[in-house]
């Protein structure tokens, strides 16, 4: 067989293989089975964050473009009419992934058979209120909701989809870290690793500040860290953060080349961003908080990109000298619905002091919350 005949045969075989692949792909597109729907609870659904969040979930921004969802929307009785309006809008939007909506003021009904719970509703601090007054209100709210979630666990083994091994919970309502502890106290059937709080908003704010400072796309910045509480004591840390450039991956500190800015203005800007938005909008962060909640759940369930970590408020195991038993924000990676704290990062004296200060605040908040339990 000469070279020309061999080349012709290779071309024929290659063409047949390519045609077969196209036929198989075309047939398979008709045989694909729709994935099981996931039921997502959103509390405080008639509020600003809830109103911004539920269409994101229904559009697939949280669980991906192929995962159907059922939404359970919960709010308090005075918001019942507004809550029904949210349900009407969801129906009117005709989201292809949305397979059902339950809008209710009944905690037990809302919490029944849910796979993911996003706790947005809480009692905000008002003028003249002491911290203990606010904490006492939230203890009452989360005691009822946690108890309802606790009893929904029994049905999981019969009905749960393969996407998640068990109910997962995200606390958004402030004080988010400590509210997560309260919920854990009254929902003992939910593993402690399945209850988290939102610091992804602060993480995203830190990414945004660095991208603006360096005039780079935010997707090129990664591995900032939010340590501690979702409060003004949080510590936004860029010591391990990097930027993808035309000349390769560079550390943020190297590119910014201004330690004073990174150790002062950058930190306070991220810490006080929520207050700045309230001053500008006359309303608290809603769109960015909703987007961060989607980011948090998506990475937790579907996994973090290789080589990237994110910030999540999780139950401390003592890593980095943080007292066990606090819900504290760490850098984490996620895979198959489970998170792991990134280990082995070098902590300098400046960072140690900041991390300890925010831990002290969480210890105080925990003591205050537990004093309201009895």
mmCIF file of C-alpha atoms in Angstrom:
data_model
loop_
_atom_site.group_PDB
_atom_site.id
_atom_site.type_symbol
_atom_site.label_atom_id
_atom_site.label_comp_id
_atom_site.label_asym_id
_atom_site.label_seq_id
_atom_site.Cartn_x
_atom_site.Cartn_y
_atom_site.Cartn_z
ATOM 1 C CA UNK A 1 0.000 0.000 0.000
ATOM 2 C CA UNK A 2 1.517 3.311 -1.065
ATOM 3 C CA UNK A 3 1.411 6.533 0.940
ATOM 4 C CA UNK A 4 -1.444 7.984 -1.137
ATOM 5 C CA UNK A 5 -3.731 4.979 -0.504
ATOM 6 C CA UNK A 6 -2.889 5.056 3.220
ATOM 7 C CA UNK A 7 -3.697 8.751 3.410
ATOM 8 C CA UNK A 8 -7.030 8.160 1.643
ATOM 9 C CA UNK A 9 -7.968 5.365 4.066
ATOM 10 C CA UNK A 10 -7.050 7.515 7.083
ATOM 11 C CA UNK A 11 -9.190 10.334 5.676
ATOM 12 C CA UNK A 12 -12.158 7.969 5.158
ATOM 13 C CA UNK A 13 -11.883 6.474 8.657
ATOM 14 C CA UNK A 14 -11.561 9.947 10.210
ATOM 15 C CA UNK A 15 -14.607 11.145 8.297
ATOM 16 C CA UNK A 16 -16.645 8.140 9.435
ATOM 17 C CA UNK A 17 -15.638 8.643 13.051
ATOM 18 C CA UNK A 18 -16.539 12.321 12.910
ATOM 19 C CA UNK A 19 -19.917 11.580 11.283
ATOM 20 C CA UNK A 20 -20.652 8.869 13.862
ATOM 21 C CA UNK A 21 -19.836 11.282 16.684
ATOM 22 C CA UNK A 22 -22.213 13.895 15.244
ATOM 23 C CA UNK A 23 -25.018 11.313 14.890
ATOM 24 C CA UNK A 24 -24.533 10.046 18.456
ATOM 25 C CA UNK A 25 -24.496 13.601 19.796
ATOM 26 C CA UNK A 26 -27.687 14.444 17.879
ATOM 27 C CA UNK A 27 -29.529 11.345 19.106
ATOM 28 C CA UNK A 28 -28.320 11.833 22.685
ATOM 29 C CA UNK A 29 -29.783 15.345 22.735
ATOM 30 C CA UNK A 30 -33.243 13.762 22.481
ATOM 31 C CA UNK A 31 -32.509 11.138 25.128
ATOM 32 C CA UNK A 32 -31.231 13.436 27.877
ATOM 33 C CA UNK A 33 -33.275 13.101 31.041
ATOM 34 C CA UNK A 34 -34.156 16.285 32.879
ATOM 35 C CA UNK A 35 -32.337 16.606 36.191
ATOM 36 C CA UNK A 36 -34.280 16.345 39.423
ATOM 37 C CA UNK A 37 -35.598 19.680 40.721
ATOM 38 C CA UNK A 38 -34.040 21.143 43.848
ATOM 39 C CA UNK A 39 -36.291 22.847 46.395
ATOM 40 C CA UNK A 40 -34.891 26.133 47.671
ATOM 41 C CA UNK A 41 -36.247 27.983 50.692
ATOM 42 C CA UNK A 42 -35.820 31.767 50.774
ATOM 43 C CA UNK A 43 -36.942 33.490 53.969
ATOM 44 C CA UNK A 44 -37.664 37.201 53.973
ATOM 45 C CA UNK A 45 -38.586 36.717 50.328
ATOM 46 C CA UNK A 46 -40.694 39.891 50.096
ATOM 47 C CA UNK A 47 -37.782 42.039 51.258
ATOM 48 C CA UNK A 48 -35.174 43.763 49.131
ATOM 49 C CA UNK A 49 -32.589 40.975 49.077
ATOM 50 C CA UNK A 50 -35.222 38.267 48.644
ATOM 51 C CA UNK A 51 -36.836 40.149 45.759
ATOM 52 C CA UNK A 52 -33.442 40.404 44.010
ATOM 53 C CA UNK A 53 -32.456 36.822 44.847
ATOM 54 C CA UNK A 54 -35.415 34.702 43.749
ATOM 55 C CA UNK A 55 -35.260 35.560 40.018
ATOM 56 C CA UNK A 56 -31.525 34.796 40.028
ATOM 57 C CA UNK A 57 -32.258 31.341 41.433
ATOM 58 C CA UNK A 58 -35.129 30.787 38.989
ATOM 59 C CA UNK A 59 -32.901 31.794 36.070
ATOM 60 C CA UNK A 60 -30.258 29.208 36.962
ATOM 61 C CA UNK A 61 -27.585 31.558 38.258
ATOM 62 C CA UNK A 62 -27.250 29.612 41.498
ATOM 63 C CA UNK A 63 -27.400 25.946 40.439
ATOM 64 C CA UNK A 64 -26.643 26.132 36.742
ATOM 65 C CA UNK A 65 -28.651 26.322 33.507
ATOM 66 C CA UNK A 66 -29.871 22.712 33.567
ATOM 67 C CA UNK A 67 -31.105 22.321 37.138
ATOM 68 C CA UNK A 68 -34.856 22.847 37.691
ATOM 69 C CA UNK A 69 -35.867 24.500 40.951
ATOM 70 C CA UNK A 70 -38.904 24.736 43.201
ATOM 71 C CA UNK A 71 -39.044 27.869 45.337
ATOM 72 C CA UNK A 72 -40.456 28.035 48.855
ATOM 73 C CA UNK A 73 -40.911 31.691 49.818
ATOM 74 C CA UNK A 74 -41.445 32.649 53.459
ATOM 75 C CA UNK A 75 -42.148 35.982 55.099
ATOM 76 C CA UNK A 76 -44.019 37.413 58.072
ATOM 77 C CA UNK A 77 -47.784 37.913 58.111
ATOM 78 C CA UNK A 78 -47.683 41.718 57.526
ATOM 79 C CA UNK A 79 -45.773 41.039 54.297
ATOM 80 C CA UNK A 80 -48.182 38.363 53.021
ATOM 81 C CA UNK A 81 -49.659 40.521 50.262
ATOM 82 C CA UNK A 82 -46.240 41.635 49.027
ATOM 83 C CA UNK A 83 -45.062 38.018 49.155
ATOM 84 C CA UNK A 84 -47.948 36.948 46.960
ATOM 85 C CA UNK A 85 -46.948 39.733 44.555
ATOM 86 C CA UNK A 86 -43.449 38.245 44.321
ATOM 87 C CA UNK A 87 -44.979 34.861 43.505
ATOM 88 C CA UNK A 88 -47.153 36.457 40.801
ATOM 89 C CA UNK A 89 -44.099 38.074 39.210
ATOM 90 C CA UNK A 90 -42.179 34.800 39.222
ATOM 91 C CA UNK A 91 -45.066 33.128 37.411
ATOM 92 C CA UNK A 92 -45.308 36.022 34.953
ATOM 93 C CA UNK A 93 -41.585 35.817 34.184
ATOM 94 C CA UNK A 94 -42.102 32.266 32.813
ATOM 95 C CA UNK A 95 -38.703 30.962 33.892
ATOM 96 C CA UNK A 96 -38.170 27.608 32.138
ATOM 97 C CA UNK A 97 -36.310 26.145 35.145
ATOM 98 C CA UNK A 98 -38.925 27.136 37.700
ATOM 99 C CA UNK A 99 -41.112 24.102 38.400
ATOM 100 C CA UNK A 100 -43.175 25.488 41.255
ATOM 101 C CA UNK A 101 -43.563 28.304 43.777
ATOM 102 C CA UNK A 102 -44.929 28.129 47.317
ATOM 103 C CA UNK A 103 -45.446 31.495 49.011
ATOM 104 C CA UNK A 104 -46.461 31.258 52.652
ATOM 105 C CA UNK A 105 -46.249 32.834 56.100
ATOM 106 C CA UNK A 106 -46.337 29.387 57.722
ATOM 107 C CA UNK A 107 -42.855 28.374 58.862
ATOM 108 C CA UNK A 108 -43.515 24.638 58.864
ATOM 109 C CA UNK A 109 -45.025 24.664 55.367
ATOM 110 C CA UNK A 110 -42.123 26.705 54.018
ATOM 111 C CA UNK A 111 -39.456 24.451 55.558
ATOM 112 C CA UNK A 112 -40.958 21.119 54.559
ATOM 113 C CA UNK A 113 -38.913 19.059 52.084
ATOM 114 C CA UNK A 114 -36.382 21.766 51.243
ATOM 115 C CA UNK A 115 -32.909 20.949 49.932
ATOM 116 C CA UNK A 116 -31.286 24.371 50.303
ATOM 117 C CA UNK A 117 -32.304 27.036 52.822
ATOM 118 C CA UNK A 118 -31.240 30.662 52.360
ATOM 119 C CA UNK A 119 -32.161 32.582 55.486
ATOM 120 C CA UNK A 120 -32.543 36.226 54.479
ATOM 121 C CA UNK A 121 -35.246 37.233 56.946
ATOM 122 C CA UNK A 122 -34.252 38.656 60.305
ATOM 123 C CA UNK A 123 -35.012 41.465 62.724
ATOM 124 C CA UNK A 124 -32.972 44.581 61.893
ATOM 125 C CA UNK A 125 -31.533 46.844 64.560
ATOM 126 C CA UNK A 126 -33.549 50.051 64.898
ATOM 127 C CA UNK A 127 -32.737 53.398 66.475
ATOM 128 C CA UNK A 128 -32.581 53.197 70.245
ATOM 129 C CA UNK A 129 -32.334 49.406 70.349
ATOM 130 C CA UNK A 130 -29.618 47.672 72.320
ATOM 131 C CA UNK A 131 -27.676 44.786 70.759
ATOM 132 C CA UNK A 132 -29.260 42.350 73.199
ATOM 133 C CA UNK A 133 -32.758 43.465 72.135
ATOM 134 C CA UNK A 134 -31.939 42.711 68.499
ATOM 135 C CA UNK A 135 -30.316 39.407 69.406
ATOM 136 C CA UNK A 136 -33.341 38.380 71.461
ATOM 137 C CA UNK A 137 -35.672 39.059 68.499
ATOM 138 C CA UNK A 138 -33.484 37.011 66.160
ATOM 139 C CA UNK A 139 -33.196 34.161 68.642
ATOM 140 C CA UNK A 140 -36.984 33.909 68.596
ATOM 141 C CA UNK A 141 -37.126 33.979 64.780
ATOM 142 C CA UNK A 142 -34.386 31.409 64.237
ATOM 143 C CA UNK A 143 -35.592 29.111 66.987
ATOM 144 C CA UNK A 144 -38.871 28.637 65.095
ATOM 145 C CA UNK A 145 -37.270 28.297 61.678
ATOM 146 C CA UNK A 146 -34.520 25.974 62.900
ATOM 147 C CA UNK A 147 -37.038 23.707 64.598
ATOM 148 C CA UNK A 148 -39.026 23.440 61.366
ATOM 149 C CA UNK A 149 -35.872 22.630 59.363
ATOM 150 C CA UNK A 150 -34.837 20.079 61.983
ATOM 151 C CA UNK A 151 -38.016 18.067 61.412
ATOM 152 C CA UNK A 152 -37.760 18.115 57.613
ATOM 153 C CA UNK A 153 -34.571 16.021 57.730
ATOM 154 C CA UNK A 154 -36.489 12.774 58.345
ATOM 155 C CA UNK A 155 -37.772 12.663 54.760
ATOM 156 C CA UNK A 156 -34.423 13.087 53.046
ATOM 157 C CA UNK A 157 -33.496 9.436 52.592
ATOM 158 C CA UNK A 158 -36.661 8.756 50.615
ATOM 159 C CA UNK A 159 -36.803 11.796 48.346
ATOM 160 C CA UNK A 160 -33.471 13.557 48.133
ATOM 161 C CA UNK A 161 -31.797 14.134 44.769
ATOM 162 C CA UNK A 162 -28.194 13.140 44.046
ATOM 163 C CA UNK A 163 -27.092 16.780 43.878
ATOM 164 C CA UNK A 164 -26.655 17.122 47.647
ATOM 165 C CA UNK A 165 -26.167 14.623 50.470
ATOM 166 C CA UNK A 166 -28.276 16.601 52.962
ATOM 167 C CA UNK A 167 -29.973 19.938 53.582
ATOM 168 C CA UNK A 168 -27.557 22.887 53.452
ATOM 169 C CA UNK A 169 -28.217 26.275 55.032
ATOM 170 C CA UNK A 170 -26.895 29.773 54.325
ATOM 171 C CA UNK A 171 -27.468 32.587 56.834
ATOM 172 C CA UNK A 172 -27.672 36.033 55.248
ATOM 173 C CA UNK A 173 -29.604 38.028 57.872
ATOM 174 C CA UNK A 174 -27.369 39.963 60.279
ATOM 175 C CA UNK A 175 -25.653 39.227 62.557
ATOM 176 C CA UNK A 176 -25.179 36.383 60.099
ATOM 177 C CA UNK A 177 -22.369 34.485 61.830
ATOM 178 C CA UNK A 178 -24.113 34.437 65.191
ATOM 179 C CA UNK A 179 -27.564 33.790 63.696
ATOM 180 C CA UNK A 180 -26.010 30.673 62.166
ATOM 181 C CA UNK A 181 -24.971 29.534 65.643
ATOM 182 C CA UNK A 182 -28.506 30.095 66.920
ATOM 183 C CA UNK A 183 -29.950 28.049 64.076
ATOM 184 C CA UNK A 184 -27.442 25.271 64.763
ATOM 185 C CA UNK A 185 -28.549 25.192 68.416
ATOM 186 C CA UNK A 186 -32.177 24.470 67.501
ATOM 187 C CA UNK A 187 -31.592 22.194 64.499
ATOM 188 C CA UNK A 188 -29.389 19.412 65.908
ATOM 189 C CA UNK A 189 -30.269 17.059 63.036
ATOM 190 C CA UNK A 190 -28.433 19.355 60.598
ATOM 191 C CA UNK A 191 -24.667 18.694 60.685
ATOM 192 C CA UNK A 192 -22.625 21.711 61.771
ATOM 193 C CA UNK A 193 -20.738 21.658 58.451
ATOM 194 C CA UNK A 194 -24.051 22.180 56.631
ATOM 195 C CA UNK A 195 -24.737 25.549 58.277
ATOM 196 C CA UNK A 196 -22.801 28.534 56.937
ATOM 197 C CA UNK A 197 -22.991 32.323 56.910
ATOM 198 C CA UNK A 198 -22.501 34.812 54.102
ATOM 199 C CA UNK A 199 -19.155 36.578 53.854
ATOM 200 C CA UNK A 200 -19.000 36.128 50.086
ATOM 201 C CA UNK A 201 -20.413 39.647 49.764
ATOM 202 C CA UNK A 202 -17.337 41.023 51.560
ATOM 203 C CA UNK A 203 -15.107 38.710 49.502
ATOM 204 C CA UNK A 204 -16.619 40.079 46.290
ATOM 205 C CA UNK A 205 -16.259 43.645 47.556
ATOM 206 C CA UNK A 206 -12.557 43.024 48.163
ATOM 207 C CA UNK A 207 -12.149 41.611 44.645
ATOM 208 C CA UNK A 208 -13.921 44.673 43.259
ATOM 209 C CA UNK A 209 -11.675 47.117 45.120
ATOM 210 C CA UNK A 210 -8.504 45.423 43.884
ATOM 211 C CA UNK A 211 -9.755 45.220 40.291
ATOM 212 C CA UNK A 212 -10.562 48.951 40.335
ATOM 213 C CA UNK A 213 -7.230 49.861 41.911
ATOM 214 C CA UNK A 214 -5.264 47.921 39.305
ATOM 215 C CA UNK A 215 -7.661 48.577 36.404
ATOM 216 C CA UNK A 216 -7.965 44.863 35.654
ATOM 217 C CA UNK A 217 -11.005 42.671 35.121
ATOM 218 C CA UNK A 218 -12.402 41.330 38.394
ATOM 219 C CA UNK A 219 -12.240 37.759 37.060
ATOM 220 C CA UNK A 220 -8.446 38.100 36.879
ATOM 221 C CA UNK A 221 -8.217 38.663 40.648
ATOM 222 C CA UNK A 222 -8.496 35.664 42.965
ATOM 223 C CA UNK A 223 -7.809 34.341 46.444
ATOM 224 C CA UNK A 224 -8.529 37.328 48.612
ATOM 225 C CA UNK A 225 -9.661 36.261 52.085
ATOM 226 C CA UNK A 226 -12.265 37.554 54.502
ATOM 227 C CA UNK A 227 -11.383 36.455 58.030
ATOM 228 C CA UNK A 228 -13.894 36.524 60.871
ATOM 229 C CA UNK A 229 -17.205 38.276 61.260
ATOM 230 C CA UNK A 230 -19.504 39.888 58.718
ATOM 231 C CA UNK A 231 -19.123 43.215 60.498
ATOM 232 C CA UNK A 232 -16.811 46.183 60.682
ATOM 233 C CA UNK A 233 -14.209 44.011 62.459
ATOM 234 C CA UNK A 234 -13.783 41.628 59.524
ATOM 235 C CA UNK A 235 -10.275 41.393 58.081
ATOM 236 C CA UNK A 236 -9.983 41.569 54.271
ATOM 237 C CA UNK A 237 -6.607 39.951 53.552
ATOM 238 C CA UNK A 238 -4.742 40.202 50.222
ATOM 239 C CA UNK A 239 -1.431 38.663 51.313
ATOM 240 C CA UNK A 240 -2.114 35.534 49.252
ATOM 241 C CA UNK A 241 -4.219 37.132 46.497
ATOM 242 C CA UNK A 242 -3.060 37.055 42.893
ATOM 243 C CA UNK A 243 -3.826 38.675 39.544
ATOM 244 C CA UNK A 244 -3.579 37.040 36.123
ATOM 245 C CA UNK A 245 -1.580 39.333 33.807
ATOM 246 C CA UNK A 246 -0.035 39.148 30.337
ATOM 247 C CA UNK A 247 3.257 38.389 32.078
ATOM 248 C CA UNK A 248 1.846 35.590 34.217
ATOM 249 C CA UNK A 249 0.364 35.414 37.701
ATOM 250 C CA UNK A 250 1.468 38.193 40.058
ATOM 251 C CA UNK A 251 0.760 38.838 43.730
ATOM 252 C CA UNK A 252 -1.592 41.718 44.516
ATOM 253 C CA UNK A 253 0.879 43.338 46.919
ATOM 254 C CA UNK A 254 3.525 43.351 44.212
ATOM 255 C CA UNK A 255 1.233 44.965 41.646
ATOM 256 C CA UNK A 256 -0.400 47.506 43.961
ATOM 257 C CA UNK A 257 3.007 48.387 45.405
ATOM 258 C CA UNK A 258 1.416 50.396 48.197
ATOM 259 C CA UNK A 259 1.342 48.561 51.526
ATOM 260 C CA UNK A 260 -0.022 51.600 53.317
ATOM 261 C CA UNK A 261 -3.152 51.631 51.124
ATOM 262 C CA UNK A 262 -3.611 47.871 51.420
ATOM 263 C CA UNK A 263 -3.252 47.962 55.213
ATOM 264 C CA UNK A 264 -5.514 50.964 55.793
ATOM 265 C CA UNK A 265 -7.887 52.401 53.188
ATOM 266 C CA UNK A 266 -8.505 49.105 51.388
ATOM 267 C CA UNK A 267 -9.444 47.345 54.628
ATOM 268 C CA UNK A 268 -11.730 50.098 55.912
ATOM 269 C CA UNK A 269 -13.419 50.493 52.518
ATOM 270 C CA UNK A 270 -14.390 46.810 52.468
ATOM 271 C CA UNK A 271 -15.356 46.841 56.159
ATOM 272 C CA UNK A 272 -17.611 49.882 55.750
ATOM 273 C CA UNK A 273 -18.919 49.276 52.238
ATOM 274 C CA UNK A 274 -22.380 48.362 53.471
ATOM 275 C CA UNK A 275 -22.694 51.642 55.387
ATOM 276 C CA UNK A 276 -21.465 53.577 52.347
ATOM 277 C CA UNK A 277 -24.156 51.968 50.180
ATOM 278 C CA UNK A 278 -26.855 52.805 52.727
ATOM 279 C CA UNK A 279 -25.669 56.417 52.695
ATOM 280 C CA UNK A 280 -25.770 56.510 48.875
ATOM 281 C CA UNK A 281 -28.974 54.521 48.223
ATOM 282 C CA UNK A 282 -30.801 55.257 51.484
ATOM 283 C CA UNK A 283 -31.304 51.490 51.441
ATOM 284 C CA UNK A 284 -29.067 48.555 52.314
ATOM 285 C CA UNK A 285 -27.216 46.355 49.811
ATOM 286 C CA UNK A 286 -29.661 44.131 47.983
ATOM 287 C CA UNK A 287 -28.494 43.295 44.455
ATOM 288 C CA UNK A 288 -24.895 42.614 45.530
ATOM 289 C CA UNK A 289 -26.020 40.595 48.562
ATOM 290 C CA UNK A 290 -28.326 38.463 46.413
ATOM 291 C CA UNK A 291 -25.585 37.887 43.851
ATOM 292 C CA UNK A 292 -23.149 36.899 46.610
ATOM 293 C CA UNK A 293 -25.667 34.405 48.035
ATOM 294 C CA UNK A 294 -25.916 32.795 44.588
ATOM 295 C CA UNK A 295 -22.120 32.684 44.329
ATOM 296 C CA UNK A 296 -21.837 31.118 47.794
ATOM 297 C CA UNK A 297 -24.328 28.306 47.120
ATOM 298 C CA UNK A 298 -23.120 27.687 43.548
ATOM 299 C CA UNK A 299 -19.500 27.184 44.602
ATOM 300 C CA UNK A 300 -20.507 25.143 47.653
ATOM 301 C CA UNK A 301 -22.688 22.775 45.601
ATOM 302 C CA UNK A 302 -20.896 22.683 42.247
ATOM 303 C CA UNK A 303 -17.327 23.241 43.489
ATOM 304 C CA UNK A 304 -14.749 26.006 43.440
ATOM 305 C CA UNK A 305 -12.560 26.386 40.337
ATOM 306 C CA UNK A 306 -9.193 24.649 40.589
ATOM 307 C CA UNK A 307 -6.586 26.807 42.278
ATOM 308 C CA UNK A 308 -9.211 29.172 43.691
ATOM 309 C CA UNK A 309 -10.644 29.589 47.149
ATOM 310 C CA UNK A 310 -13.570 31.642 48.405
ATOM 311 C CA UNK A 311 -14.587 33.049 51.794
ATOM 312 C CA UNK A 312 -17.366 31.379 53.793
ATOM 313 C CA UNK A 313 -18.513 31.699 57.383
ATOM 314 C CA UNK A 314 -18.111 28.127 58.639
ATOM 315 C CA UNK A 315 -17.923 26.272 61.928
ATOM 316 C CA UNK A 316 -14.398 26.680 63.302
ATOM 317 C CA UNK A 317 -12.381 23.549 64.022
ATOM 318 C CA UNK A 318 -9.538 25.543 65.569
ATOM 319 C CA UNK A 319 -7.702 26.224 62.306
ATOM 320 C CA UNK A 320 -5.396 29.260 62.354
ATOM 321 C CA UNK A 321 -5.840 29.583 66.112
ATOM 322 C CA UNK A 322 -9.512 30.543 65.818
ATOM 323 C CA UNK A 323 -11.462 29.254 68.848
ATOM 324 C CA UNK A 324 -13.576 26.190 67.979
ATOM 325 C CA UNK A 325 -17.329 26.642 68.152
ATOM 326 C CA UNK A 326 -17.536 29.978 66.344
ATOM 327 C CA UNK A 327 -18.976 30.564 62.893
ATOM 328 C CA UNK A 328 -15.931 32.331 61.463
ATOM 329 C CA UNK A 329 -15.056 33.286 57.897
ATOM 330 C CA UNK A 330 -12.167 31.273 56.458
ATOM 331 C CA UNK A 331 -10.750 30.692 52.986
ATOM 332 C CA UNK A 332 -12.318 27.452 51.742
ATOM 333 C CA UNK A 333 -12.399 25.216 48.712
ATOM 334 C CA UNK A 334 -15.512 23.210 47.842
ATOM 335 C CA UNK A 335 -16.069 19.890 46.118
ATOM 336 C CA UNK A 336 -19.185 17.715 45.816
ATOM 337 C CA UNK A 337 -21.193 19.776 48.290
ATOM 338 C CA UNK A 338 -18.507 19.843 50.978
ATOM 339 C CA UNK A 339 -16.186 22.675 52.026
ATOM 340 C CA UNK A 340 -12.644 22.440 53.376
ATOM 341 C CA UNK A 341 -10.639 25.165 55.078
ATOM 342 C CA UNK A 342 -7.487 26.044 53.143
ATOM 343 C CA UNK A 343 -4.549 25.078 55.359
ATOM 344 C CA UNK A 344 -0.927 26.165 55.629
ATOM 345 C CA UNK A 345 -1.218 29.855 54.768
ATOM 346 C CA UNK A 346 1.425 32.043 56.379
ATOM 347 C CA UNK A 347 -0.017 34.556 58.852
ATOM 348 C CA UNK A 348 2.047 37.629 59.727
ATOM 349 C CA UNK A 349 1.769 39.680 62.936
ATOM 350 C CA UNK A 350 -0.466 42.326 61.362
ATOM 351 C CA UNK A 351 -2.910 39.676 60.146
ATOM 352 C CA UNK A 352 -2.805 37.785 63.452
ATOM 353 C CA UNK A 353 -3.921 40.875 65.373
ATOM 354 C CA UNK A 354 -6.771 41.555 62.925
ATOM 355 C CA UNK A 355 -7.926 37.928 62.975
ATOM 356 C CA UNK A 356 -7.904 37.810 66.774
ATOM 357 C CA UNK A 357 -9.856 41.068 67.061
ATOM 358 C CA UNK A 358 -12.734 39.835 64.909
ATOM 359 C CA UNK A 359 -12.717 36.497 66.789
ATOM 360 C CA UNK A 360 -13.110 38.401 70.063
ATOM 361 C CA UNK A 361 -16.198 40.150 68.696
ATOM 362 C CA UNK A 362 -17.692 36.809 67.689
ATOM 363 C CA UNK A 363 -17.018 35.398 71.154
ATOM 364 C CA UNK A 364 -18.898 38.363 72.665
ATOM 365 C CA UNK A 365 -21.791 37.960 70.199
ATOM 366 C CA UNK A 366 -22.006 34.242 70.957
ATOM 367 C CA UNK A 367 -22.183 34.898 74.711
ATOM 368 C CA UNK A 368 -24.896 37.522 74.143
ATOM 369 C CA UNK A 369 -26.900 35.185 71.900
ATOM 370 C CA UNK A 370 -26.688 32.272 74.328
ATOM 371 C CA UNK A 371 -27.806 34.543 77.179
ATOM 372 C CA UNK A 372 -31.015 35.072 75.156
ATOM 373 C CA UNK A 373 -31.648 31.350 74.734
ATOM 374 C CA UNK A 374 -32.927 30.829 78.267
#
